[in-house]
Tab-separated table of C-alpha atoms and ligand atoms in Angstrom:
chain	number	residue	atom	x	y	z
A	1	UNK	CA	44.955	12.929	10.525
A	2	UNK	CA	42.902	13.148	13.979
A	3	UNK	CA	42.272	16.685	13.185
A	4	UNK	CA	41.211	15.949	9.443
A	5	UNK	CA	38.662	13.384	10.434
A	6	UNK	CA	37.101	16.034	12.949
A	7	UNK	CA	36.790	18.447	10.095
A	8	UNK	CA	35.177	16.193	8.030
A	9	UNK	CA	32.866	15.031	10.717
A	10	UNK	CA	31.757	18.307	11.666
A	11	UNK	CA	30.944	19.155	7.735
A	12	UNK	CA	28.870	15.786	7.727
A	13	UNK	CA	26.841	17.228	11.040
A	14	UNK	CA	26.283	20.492	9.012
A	15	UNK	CA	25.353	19.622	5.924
A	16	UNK	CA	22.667	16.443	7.119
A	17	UNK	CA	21.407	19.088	9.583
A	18	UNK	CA	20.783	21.467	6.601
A	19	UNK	CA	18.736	18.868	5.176
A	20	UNK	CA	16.759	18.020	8.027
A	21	UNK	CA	15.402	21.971	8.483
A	22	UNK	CA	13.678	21.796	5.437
A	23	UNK	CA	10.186	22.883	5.765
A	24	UNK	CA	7.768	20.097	6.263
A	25	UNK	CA	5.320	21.572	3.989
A	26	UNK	CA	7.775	21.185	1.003
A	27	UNK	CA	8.250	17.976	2.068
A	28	UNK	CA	4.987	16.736	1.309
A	29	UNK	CA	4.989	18.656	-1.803
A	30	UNK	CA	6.905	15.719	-2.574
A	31	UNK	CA	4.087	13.216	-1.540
A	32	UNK	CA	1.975	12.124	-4.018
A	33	UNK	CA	-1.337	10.299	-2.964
A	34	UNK	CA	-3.128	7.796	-5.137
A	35	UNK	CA	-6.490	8.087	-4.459
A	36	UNK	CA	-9.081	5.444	-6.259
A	37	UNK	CA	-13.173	6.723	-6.169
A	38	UNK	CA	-15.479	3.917	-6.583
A	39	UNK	CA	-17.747	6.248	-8.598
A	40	UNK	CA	-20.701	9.315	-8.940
A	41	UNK	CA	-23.644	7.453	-8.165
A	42	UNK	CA	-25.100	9.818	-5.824
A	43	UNK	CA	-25.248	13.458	-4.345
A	44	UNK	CA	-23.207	11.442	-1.288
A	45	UNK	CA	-20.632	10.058	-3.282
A	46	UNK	CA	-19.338	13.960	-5.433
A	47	UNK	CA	-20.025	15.424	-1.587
A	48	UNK	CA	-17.632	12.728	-0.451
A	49	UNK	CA	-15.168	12.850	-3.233
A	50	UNK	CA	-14.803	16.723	-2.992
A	51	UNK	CA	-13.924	16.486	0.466
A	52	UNK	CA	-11.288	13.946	0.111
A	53	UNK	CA	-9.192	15.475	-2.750
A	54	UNK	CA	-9.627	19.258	-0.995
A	55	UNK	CA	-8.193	18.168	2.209
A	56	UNK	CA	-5.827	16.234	1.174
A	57	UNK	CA	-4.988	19.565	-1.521
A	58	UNK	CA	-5.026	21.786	1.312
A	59	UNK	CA	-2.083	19.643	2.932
A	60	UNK	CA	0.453	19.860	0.199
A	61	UNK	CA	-0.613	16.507	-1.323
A	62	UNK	CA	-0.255	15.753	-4.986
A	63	UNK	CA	-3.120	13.580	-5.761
A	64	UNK	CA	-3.005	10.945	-8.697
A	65	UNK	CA	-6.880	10.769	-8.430
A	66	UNK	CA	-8.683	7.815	-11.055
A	67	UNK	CA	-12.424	7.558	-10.592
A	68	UNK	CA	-13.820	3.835	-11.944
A	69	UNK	CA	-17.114	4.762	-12.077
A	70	UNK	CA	-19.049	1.691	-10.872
A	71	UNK	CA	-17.189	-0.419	-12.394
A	72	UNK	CA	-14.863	-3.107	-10.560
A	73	UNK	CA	-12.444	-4.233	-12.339
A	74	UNK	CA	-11.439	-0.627	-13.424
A	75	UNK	CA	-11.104	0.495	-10.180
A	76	UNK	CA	-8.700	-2.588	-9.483
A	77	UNK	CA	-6.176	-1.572	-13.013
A	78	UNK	CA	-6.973	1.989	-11.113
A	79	UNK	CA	-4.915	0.564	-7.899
A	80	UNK	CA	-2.665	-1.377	-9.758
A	81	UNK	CA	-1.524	1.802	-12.063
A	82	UNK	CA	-0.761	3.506	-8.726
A	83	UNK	CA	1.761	0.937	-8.272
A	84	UNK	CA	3.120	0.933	-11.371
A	85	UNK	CA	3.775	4.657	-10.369
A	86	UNK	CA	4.971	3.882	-7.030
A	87	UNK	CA	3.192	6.491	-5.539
A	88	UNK	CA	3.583	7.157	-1.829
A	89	UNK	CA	0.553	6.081	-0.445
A	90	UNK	CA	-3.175	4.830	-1.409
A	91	UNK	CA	-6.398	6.097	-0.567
A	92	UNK	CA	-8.884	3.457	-1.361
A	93	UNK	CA	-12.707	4.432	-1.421
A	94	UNK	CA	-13.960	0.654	-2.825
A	95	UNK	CA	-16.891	-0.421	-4.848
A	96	UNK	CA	-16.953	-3.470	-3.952
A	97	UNK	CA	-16.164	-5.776	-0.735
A	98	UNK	CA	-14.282	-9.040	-2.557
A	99	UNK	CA	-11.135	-9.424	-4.333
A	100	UNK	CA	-9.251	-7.037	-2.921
A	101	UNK	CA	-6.341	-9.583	-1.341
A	102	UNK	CA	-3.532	-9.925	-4.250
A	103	UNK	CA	-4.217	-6.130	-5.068
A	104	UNK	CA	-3.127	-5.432	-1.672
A	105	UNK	CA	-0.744	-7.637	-1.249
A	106	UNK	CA	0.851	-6.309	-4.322
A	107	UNK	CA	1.132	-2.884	-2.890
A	108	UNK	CA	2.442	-4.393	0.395
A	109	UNK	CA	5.215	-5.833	-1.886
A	110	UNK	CA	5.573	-2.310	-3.495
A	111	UNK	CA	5.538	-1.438	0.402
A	112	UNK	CA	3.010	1.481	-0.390
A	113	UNK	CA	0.827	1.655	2.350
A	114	UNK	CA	-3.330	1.572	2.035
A	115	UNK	CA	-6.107	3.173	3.422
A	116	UNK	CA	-9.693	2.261	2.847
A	117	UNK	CA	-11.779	4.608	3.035
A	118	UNK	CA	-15.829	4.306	3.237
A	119	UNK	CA	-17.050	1.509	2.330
A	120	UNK	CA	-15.154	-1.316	3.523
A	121	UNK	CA	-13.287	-4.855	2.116
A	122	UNK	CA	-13.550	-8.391	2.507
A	123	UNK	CA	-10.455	-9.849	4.315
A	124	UNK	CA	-8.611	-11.075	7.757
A	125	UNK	CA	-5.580	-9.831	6.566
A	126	UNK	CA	-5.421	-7.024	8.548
A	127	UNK	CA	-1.773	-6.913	7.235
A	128	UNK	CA	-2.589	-4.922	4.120
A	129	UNK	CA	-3.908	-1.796	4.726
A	130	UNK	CA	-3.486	0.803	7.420
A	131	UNK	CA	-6.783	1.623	8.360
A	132	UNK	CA	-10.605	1.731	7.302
A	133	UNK	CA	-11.941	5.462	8.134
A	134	UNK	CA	-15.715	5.470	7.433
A	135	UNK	CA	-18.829	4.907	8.990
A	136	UNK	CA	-20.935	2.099	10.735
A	137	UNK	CA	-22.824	1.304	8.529
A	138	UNK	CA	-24.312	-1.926	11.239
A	139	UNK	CA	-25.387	1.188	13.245
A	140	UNK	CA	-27.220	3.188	10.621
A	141	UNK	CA	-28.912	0.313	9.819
A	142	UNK	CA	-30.068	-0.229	13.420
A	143	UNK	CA	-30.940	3.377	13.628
A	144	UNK	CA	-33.285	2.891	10.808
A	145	UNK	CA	-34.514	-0.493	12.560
A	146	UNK	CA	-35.004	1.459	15.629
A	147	UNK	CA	-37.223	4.453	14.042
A	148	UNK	CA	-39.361	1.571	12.906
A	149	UNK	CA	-39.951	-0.406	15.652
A	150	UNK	CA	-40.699	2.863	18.136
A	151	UNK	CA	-42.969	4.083	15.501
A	152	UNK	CA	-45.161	1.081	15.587
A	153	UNK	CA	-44.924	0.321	19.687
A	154	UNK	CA	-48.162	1.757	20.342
A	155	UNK	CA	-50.125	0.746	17.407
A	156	UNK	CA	-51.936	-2.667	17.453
A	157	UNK	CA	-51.638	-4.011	14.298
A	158	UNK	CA	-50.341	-7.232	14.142
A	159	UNK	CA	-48.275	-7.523	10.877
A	160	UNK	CA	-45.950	-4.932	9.490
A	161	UNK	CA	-44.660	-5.823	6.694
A	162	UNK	CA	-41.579	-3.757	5.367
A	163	UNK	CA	-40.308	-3.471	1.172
A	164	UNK	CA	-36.546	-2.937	1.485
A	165	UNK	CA	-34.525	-1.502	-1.389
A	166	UNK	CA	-31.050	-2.386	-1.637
A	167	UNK	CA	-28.045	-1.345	-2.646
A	168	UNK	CA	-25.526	-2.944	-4.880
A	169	UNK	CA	-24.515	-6.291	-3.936
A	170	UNK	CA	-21.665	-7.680	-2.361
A	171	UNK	CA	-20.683	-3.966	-0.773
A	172	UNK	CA	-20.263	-3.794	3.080
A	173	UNK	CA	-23.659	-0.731	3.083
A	174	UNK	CA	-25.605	-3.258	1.675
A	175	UNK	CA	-24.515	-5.886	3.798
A	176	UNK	CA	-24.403	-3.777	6.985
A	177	UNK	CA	-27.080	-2.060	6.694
A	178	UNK	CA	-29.565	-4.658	5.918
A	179	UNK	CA	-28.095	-6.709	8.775
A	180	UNK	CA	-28.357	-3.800	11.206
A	181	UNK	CA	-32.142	-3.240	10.291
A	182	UNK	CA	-33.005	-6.710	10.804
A	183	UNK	CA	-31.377	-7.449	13.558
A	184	UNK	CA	-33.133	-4.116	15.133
A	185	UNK	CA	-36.471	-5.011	13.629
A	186	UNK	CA	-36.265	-8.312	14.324
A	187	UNK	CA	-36.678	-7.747	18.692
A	188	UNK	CA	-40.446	-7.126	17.277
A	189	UNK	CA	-41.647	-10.441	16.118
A	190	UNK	CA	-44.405	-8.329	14.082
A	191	UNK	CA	-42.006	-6.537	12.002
A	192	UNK	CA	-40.728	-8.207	9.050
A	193	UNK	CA	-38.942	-7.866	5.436
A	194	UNK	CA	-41.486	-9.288	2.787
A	195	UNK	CA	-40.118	-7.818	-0.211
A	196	UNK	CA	-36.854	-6.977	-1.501
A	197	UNK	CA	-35.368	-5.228	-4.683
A	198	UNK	CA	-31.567	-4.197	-5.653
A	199	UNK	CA	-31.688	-0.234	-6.230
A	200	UNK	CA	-27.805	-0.183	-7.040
A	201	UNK	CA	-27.698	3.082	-5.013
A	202	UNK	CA	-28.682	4.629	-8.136
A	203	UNK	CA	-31.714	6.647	-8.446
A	204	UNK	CA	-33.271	5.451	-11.924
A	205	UNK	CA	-32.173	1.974	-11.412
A	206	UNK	CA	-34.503	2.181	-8.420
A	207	UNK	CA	-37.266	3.754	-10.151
A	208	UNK	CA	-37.224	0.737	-12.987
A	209	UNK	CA	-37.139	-1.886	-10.497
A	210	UNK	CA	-39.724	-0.685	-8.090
A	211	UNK	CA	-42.696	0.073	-10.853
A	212	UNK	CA	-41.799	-3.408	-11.999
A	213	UNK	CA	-42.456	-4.493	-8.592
A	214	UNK	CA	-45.346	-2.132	-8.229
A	215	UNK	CA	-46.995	-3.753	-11.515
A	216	UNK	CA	-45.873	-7.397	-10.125
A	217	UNK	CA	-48.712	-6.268	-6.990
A	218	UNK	CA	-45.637	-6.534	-4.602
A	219	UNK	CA	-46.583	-3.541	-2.732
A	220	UNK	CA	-49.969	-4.487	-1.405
A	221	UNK	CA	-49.111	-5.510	1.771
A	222	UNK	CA	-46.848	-3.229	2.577
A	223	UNK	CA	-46.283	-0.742	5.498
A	224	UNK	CA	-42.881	0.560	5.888
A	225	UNK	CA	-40.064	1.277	2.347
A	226	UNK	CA	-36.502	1.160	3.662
A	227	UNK	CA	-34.289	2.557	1.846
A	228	UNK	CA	-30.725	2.455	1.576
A	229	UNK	CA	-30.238	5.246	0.078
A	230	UNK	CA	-31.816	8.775	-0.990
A	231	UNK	CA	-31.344	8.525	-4.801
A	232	UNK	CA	-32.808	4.826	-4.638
A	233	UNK	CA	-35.588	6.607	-2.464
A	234	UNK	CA	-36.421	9.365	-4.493
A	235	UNK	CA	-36.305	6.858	-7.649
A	236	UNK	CA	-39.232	4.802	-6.065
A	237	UNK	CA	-41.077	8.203	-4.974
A	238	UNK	CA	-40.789	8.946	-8.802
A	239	UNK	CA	-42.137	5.601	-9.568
A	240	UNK	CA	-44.925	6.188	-7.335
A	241	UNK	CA	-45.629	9.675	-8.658
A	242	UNK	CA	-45.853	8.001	-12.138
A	243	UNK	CA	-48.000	4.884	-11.235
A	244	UNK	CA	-50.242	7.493	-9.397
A	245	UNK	CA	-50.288	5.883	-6.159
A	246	UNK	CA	-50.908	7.708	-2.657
A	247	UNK	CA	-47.653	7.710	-1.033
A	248	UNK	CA	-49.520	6.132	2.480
A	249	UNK	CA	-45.941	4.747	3.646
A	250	UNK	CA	-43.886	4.897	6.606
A	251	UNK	CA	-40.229	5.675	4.789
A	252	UNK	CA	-37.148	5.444	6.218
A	253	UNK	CA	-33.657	6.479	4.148
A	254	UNK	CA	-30.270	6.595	4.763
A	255	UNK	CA	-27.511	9.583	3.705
A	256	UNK	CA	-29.027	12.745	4.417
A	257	UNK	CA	-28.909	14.807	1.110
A	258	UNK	CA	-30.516	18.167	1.416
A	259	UNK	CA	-33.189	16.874	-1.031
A	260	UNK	CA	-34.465	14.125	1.559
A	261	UNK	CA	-33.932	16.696	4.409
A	262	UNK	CA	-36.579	18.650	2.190
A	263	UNK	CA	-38.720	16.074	1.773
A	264	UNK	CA	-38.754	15.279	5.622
A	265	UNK	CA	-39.577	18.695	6.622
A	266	UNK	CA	-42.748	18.858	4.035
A	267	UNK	CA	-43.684	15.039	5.620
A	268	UNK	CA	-43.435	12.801	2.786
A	269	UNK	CA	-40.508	10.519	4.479
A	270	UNK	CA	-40.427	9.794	8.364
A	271	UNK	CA	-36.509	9.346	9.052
A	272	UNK	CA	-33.396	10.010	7.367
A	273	UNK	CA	-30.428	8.144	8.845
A	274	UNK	CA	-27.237	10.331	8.422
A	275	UNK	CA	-24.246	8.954	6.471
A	276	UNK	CA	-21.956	11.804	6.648
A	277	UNK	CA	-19.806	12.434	3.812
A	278	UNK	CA	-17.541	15.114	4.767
A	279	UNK	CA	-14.723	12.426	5.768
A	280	UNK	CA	-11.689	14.659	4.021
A	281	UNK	CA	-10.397	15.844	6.729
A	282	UNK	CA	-10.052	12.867	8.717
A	283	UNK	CA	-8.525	11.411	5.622
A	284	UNK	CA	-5.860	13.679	5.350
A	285	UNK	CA	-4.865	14.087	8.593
A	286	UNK	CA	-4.404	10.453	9.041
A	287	UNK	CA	-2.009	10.545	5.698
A	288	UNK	CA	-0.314	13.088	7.342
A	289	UNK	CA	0.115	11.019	10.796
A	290	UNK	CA	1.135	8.590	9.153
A	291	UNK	CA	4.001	10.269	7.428
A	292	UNK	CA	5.113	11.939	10.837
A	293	UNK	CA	5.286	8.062	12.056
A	294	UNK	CA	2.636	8.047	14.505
A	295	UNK	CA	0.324	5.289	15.302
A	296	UNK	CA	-2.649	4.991	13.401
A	297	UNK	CA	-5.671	3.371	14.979
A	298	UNK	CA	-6.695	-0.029	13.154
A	299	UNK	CA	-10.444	1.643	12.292
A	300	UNK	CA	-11.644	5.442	12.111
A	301	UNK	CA	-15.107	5.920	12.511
A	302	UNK	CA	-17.109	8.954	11.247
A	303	UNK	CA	-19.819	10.153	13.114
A	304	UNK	CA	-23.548	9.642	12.021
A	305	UNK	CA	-26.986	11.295	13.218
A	306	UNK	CA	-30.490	10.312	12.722
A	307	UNK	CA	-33.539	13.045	11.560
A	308	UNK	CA	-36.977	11.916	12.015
A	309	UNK	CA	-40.033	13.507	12.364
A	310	UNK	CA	-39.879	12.462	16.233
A	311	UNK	CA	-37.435	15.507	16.511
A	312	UNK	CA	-37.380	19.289	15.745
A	313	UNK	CA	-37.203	19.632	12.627
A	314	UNK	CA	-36.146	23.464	12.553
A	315	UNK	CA	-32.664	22.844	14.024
A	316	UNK	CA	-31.169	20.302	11.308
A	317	UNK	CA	-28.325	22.113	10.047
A	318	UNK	CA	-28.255	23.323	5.999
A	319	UNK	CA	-27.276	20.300	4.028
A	320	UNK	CA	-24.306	20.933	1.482
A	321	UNK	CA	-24.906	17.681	-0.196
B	415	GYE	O1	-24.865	5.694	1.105
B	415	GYE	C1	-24.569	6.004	-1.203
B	415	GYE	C2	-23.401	5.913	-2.059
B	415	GYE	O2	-20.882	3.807	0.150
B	415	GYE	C3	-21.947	4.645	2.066
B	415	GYE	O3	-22.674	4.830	-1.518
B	415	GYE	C4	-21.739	4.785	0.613
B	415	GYE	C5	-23.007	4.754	-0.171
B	415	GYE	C6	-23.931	5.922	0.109
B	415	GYE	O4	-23.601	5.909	-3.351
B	415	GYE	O5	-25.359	7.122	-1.417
């Protein structure tokens, strides 16, 4: 009997160490990653999305990939189809900041875990998701803030008044990156926001809303356009191109598309804050940390830059977005 048992014991030993020498590769063959794009409203966003489903290709991932395109309550029957599927994990990449609780909590229940990538969501409950890889967006803002306040520290005039064009509401760019300008702009009592119009990160939407503010005489006053982003600024440059007006602005814009980058070099804009898109990588190797059980930090930030005309312009490196 004592003999039998060993037998069988040592077969056990044999055949669960079989299993475990499978290669890890095929493994995650086996993963499949839900991934939810908020949309293609910008050179930034396909540069971003590209990165995100190649890296997460190159590991071995099968991606279940639903874009909402803009549109919020798509992208929320987006999430909830991936847990319908029960996929293995959920790569996040929101529109919007608000609602996002129940969603979540719904996938907790499903216990498939969440990262949010990007832009960010509205929530204590640091409970439901992973982690939040993307950038800080507070920071950009203040870079842009800080561009504007050196540029003026020598000149005596004593108003600038600055025309800010937003993105869409209730997002955590829009949010941040106003507040970070502000609060950066605001250490120079001369500085301030006079006029401001919702772009929608979208280049025509931009274009429409600032000739109607150019035909509403909003932009007499004004010294500095801050942009937060390049489509919305290269919809009010078109606006400006078609209203005929000399482009006598100091511009700041946030992203860094190889269009703006252009339009830096040749002097039309003054500084581009970076966002960087190419956060794949980071993306994917966090899935894959997190599948090899290792601890994941609560947030992941990407790194940003600033360009301005303050700097050498010959040594920016060739834009791919
Ligand atoms: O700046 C903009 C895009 O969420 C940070 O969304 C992103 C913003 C980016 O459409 O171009």
């Amino acid at each position: 009997m004592k003999k039998r048992i060993i037998i069988l014991f040592v077969i056990i030993c044999f055949l669960t160490a079989g299993c475990g020498k499978s290669d890890p590769a095929e493994k995650q063959q086996e993963l499949t990653i839900g991934f939810s794009q908020a949309g293609t409203e910008s050179n930034w966003r396909k540069a971003q999305n590209k990165s995100i489903n190649e890296e997460l290709k190159k590991k071995n991932y099968q991606v279940m990939y639903r874009n909402s395109f803009s549109d919020p309550k798509q992208q929320m029957q987006d999430v909830m189809t991936f847990i319908a599927y029960q996929v293995d994990l959920i790569v996040l990449s929101p529109i919007e900041e608000n609602g996002w609780e129940s969603i979540l909590e719904e996938a907790k229940q499903a216990k498939i875990p969440v990262i949010i990538v990007d832009r960010n969501i509205a929530t204590n409950r640091k409970d439901l998701y992973l982690t939040h890889i993307g950038s800080s967006f507070k920071a950009q803002g203040g870079r842009a803030g800080l561009y504007v306040t050196n540029h003026y520290q020598k000149e005596e005039q004593d108003t600038i008044n600055v025309f800010e064009i937003k993105g869409s509401e209730h997002t955590s760019p829009t949010r941040l990156r106003h507040d970070g300008f502000a609060e950066t702009v605001g250490r120079d009592p001369r500085i301030k926001i006079t006029q401001s119009i919702t772009g929608d990160f979208i280049r025509l939407k931009s274009k429409e809303a600032f000739s109607k503010a150019i035909d509403e005489g909003q932009l007499n006053d004004i010294d500095v356009l801050f942009s937060h982003n390049d489509e919305m600024t290269l919809g009010a440059l078109d606006a400006l191109k078609d209203h005929q007006i000399e482009n006598k602005f100091v511009i700041v814009s946030i992203d860094a598309q190889k269009e703006m980058i252009d339009l830096l070099k040749s002097g039309q804009v003054n500084c581009v804050v970076e966002c960087n898109p190419f956060m794949g990588n980071l993306v994917a190797t966090t899935v894959k940390r997190y599948f090899e059980k290792a601890t994941i930090p609560e947030d992941i930030y990407v790194s940003d830059t600033v360009f301005s005309d303050q700097n050498d312009l010959g040594t920016i490196p060739p834009r791919n977005y």
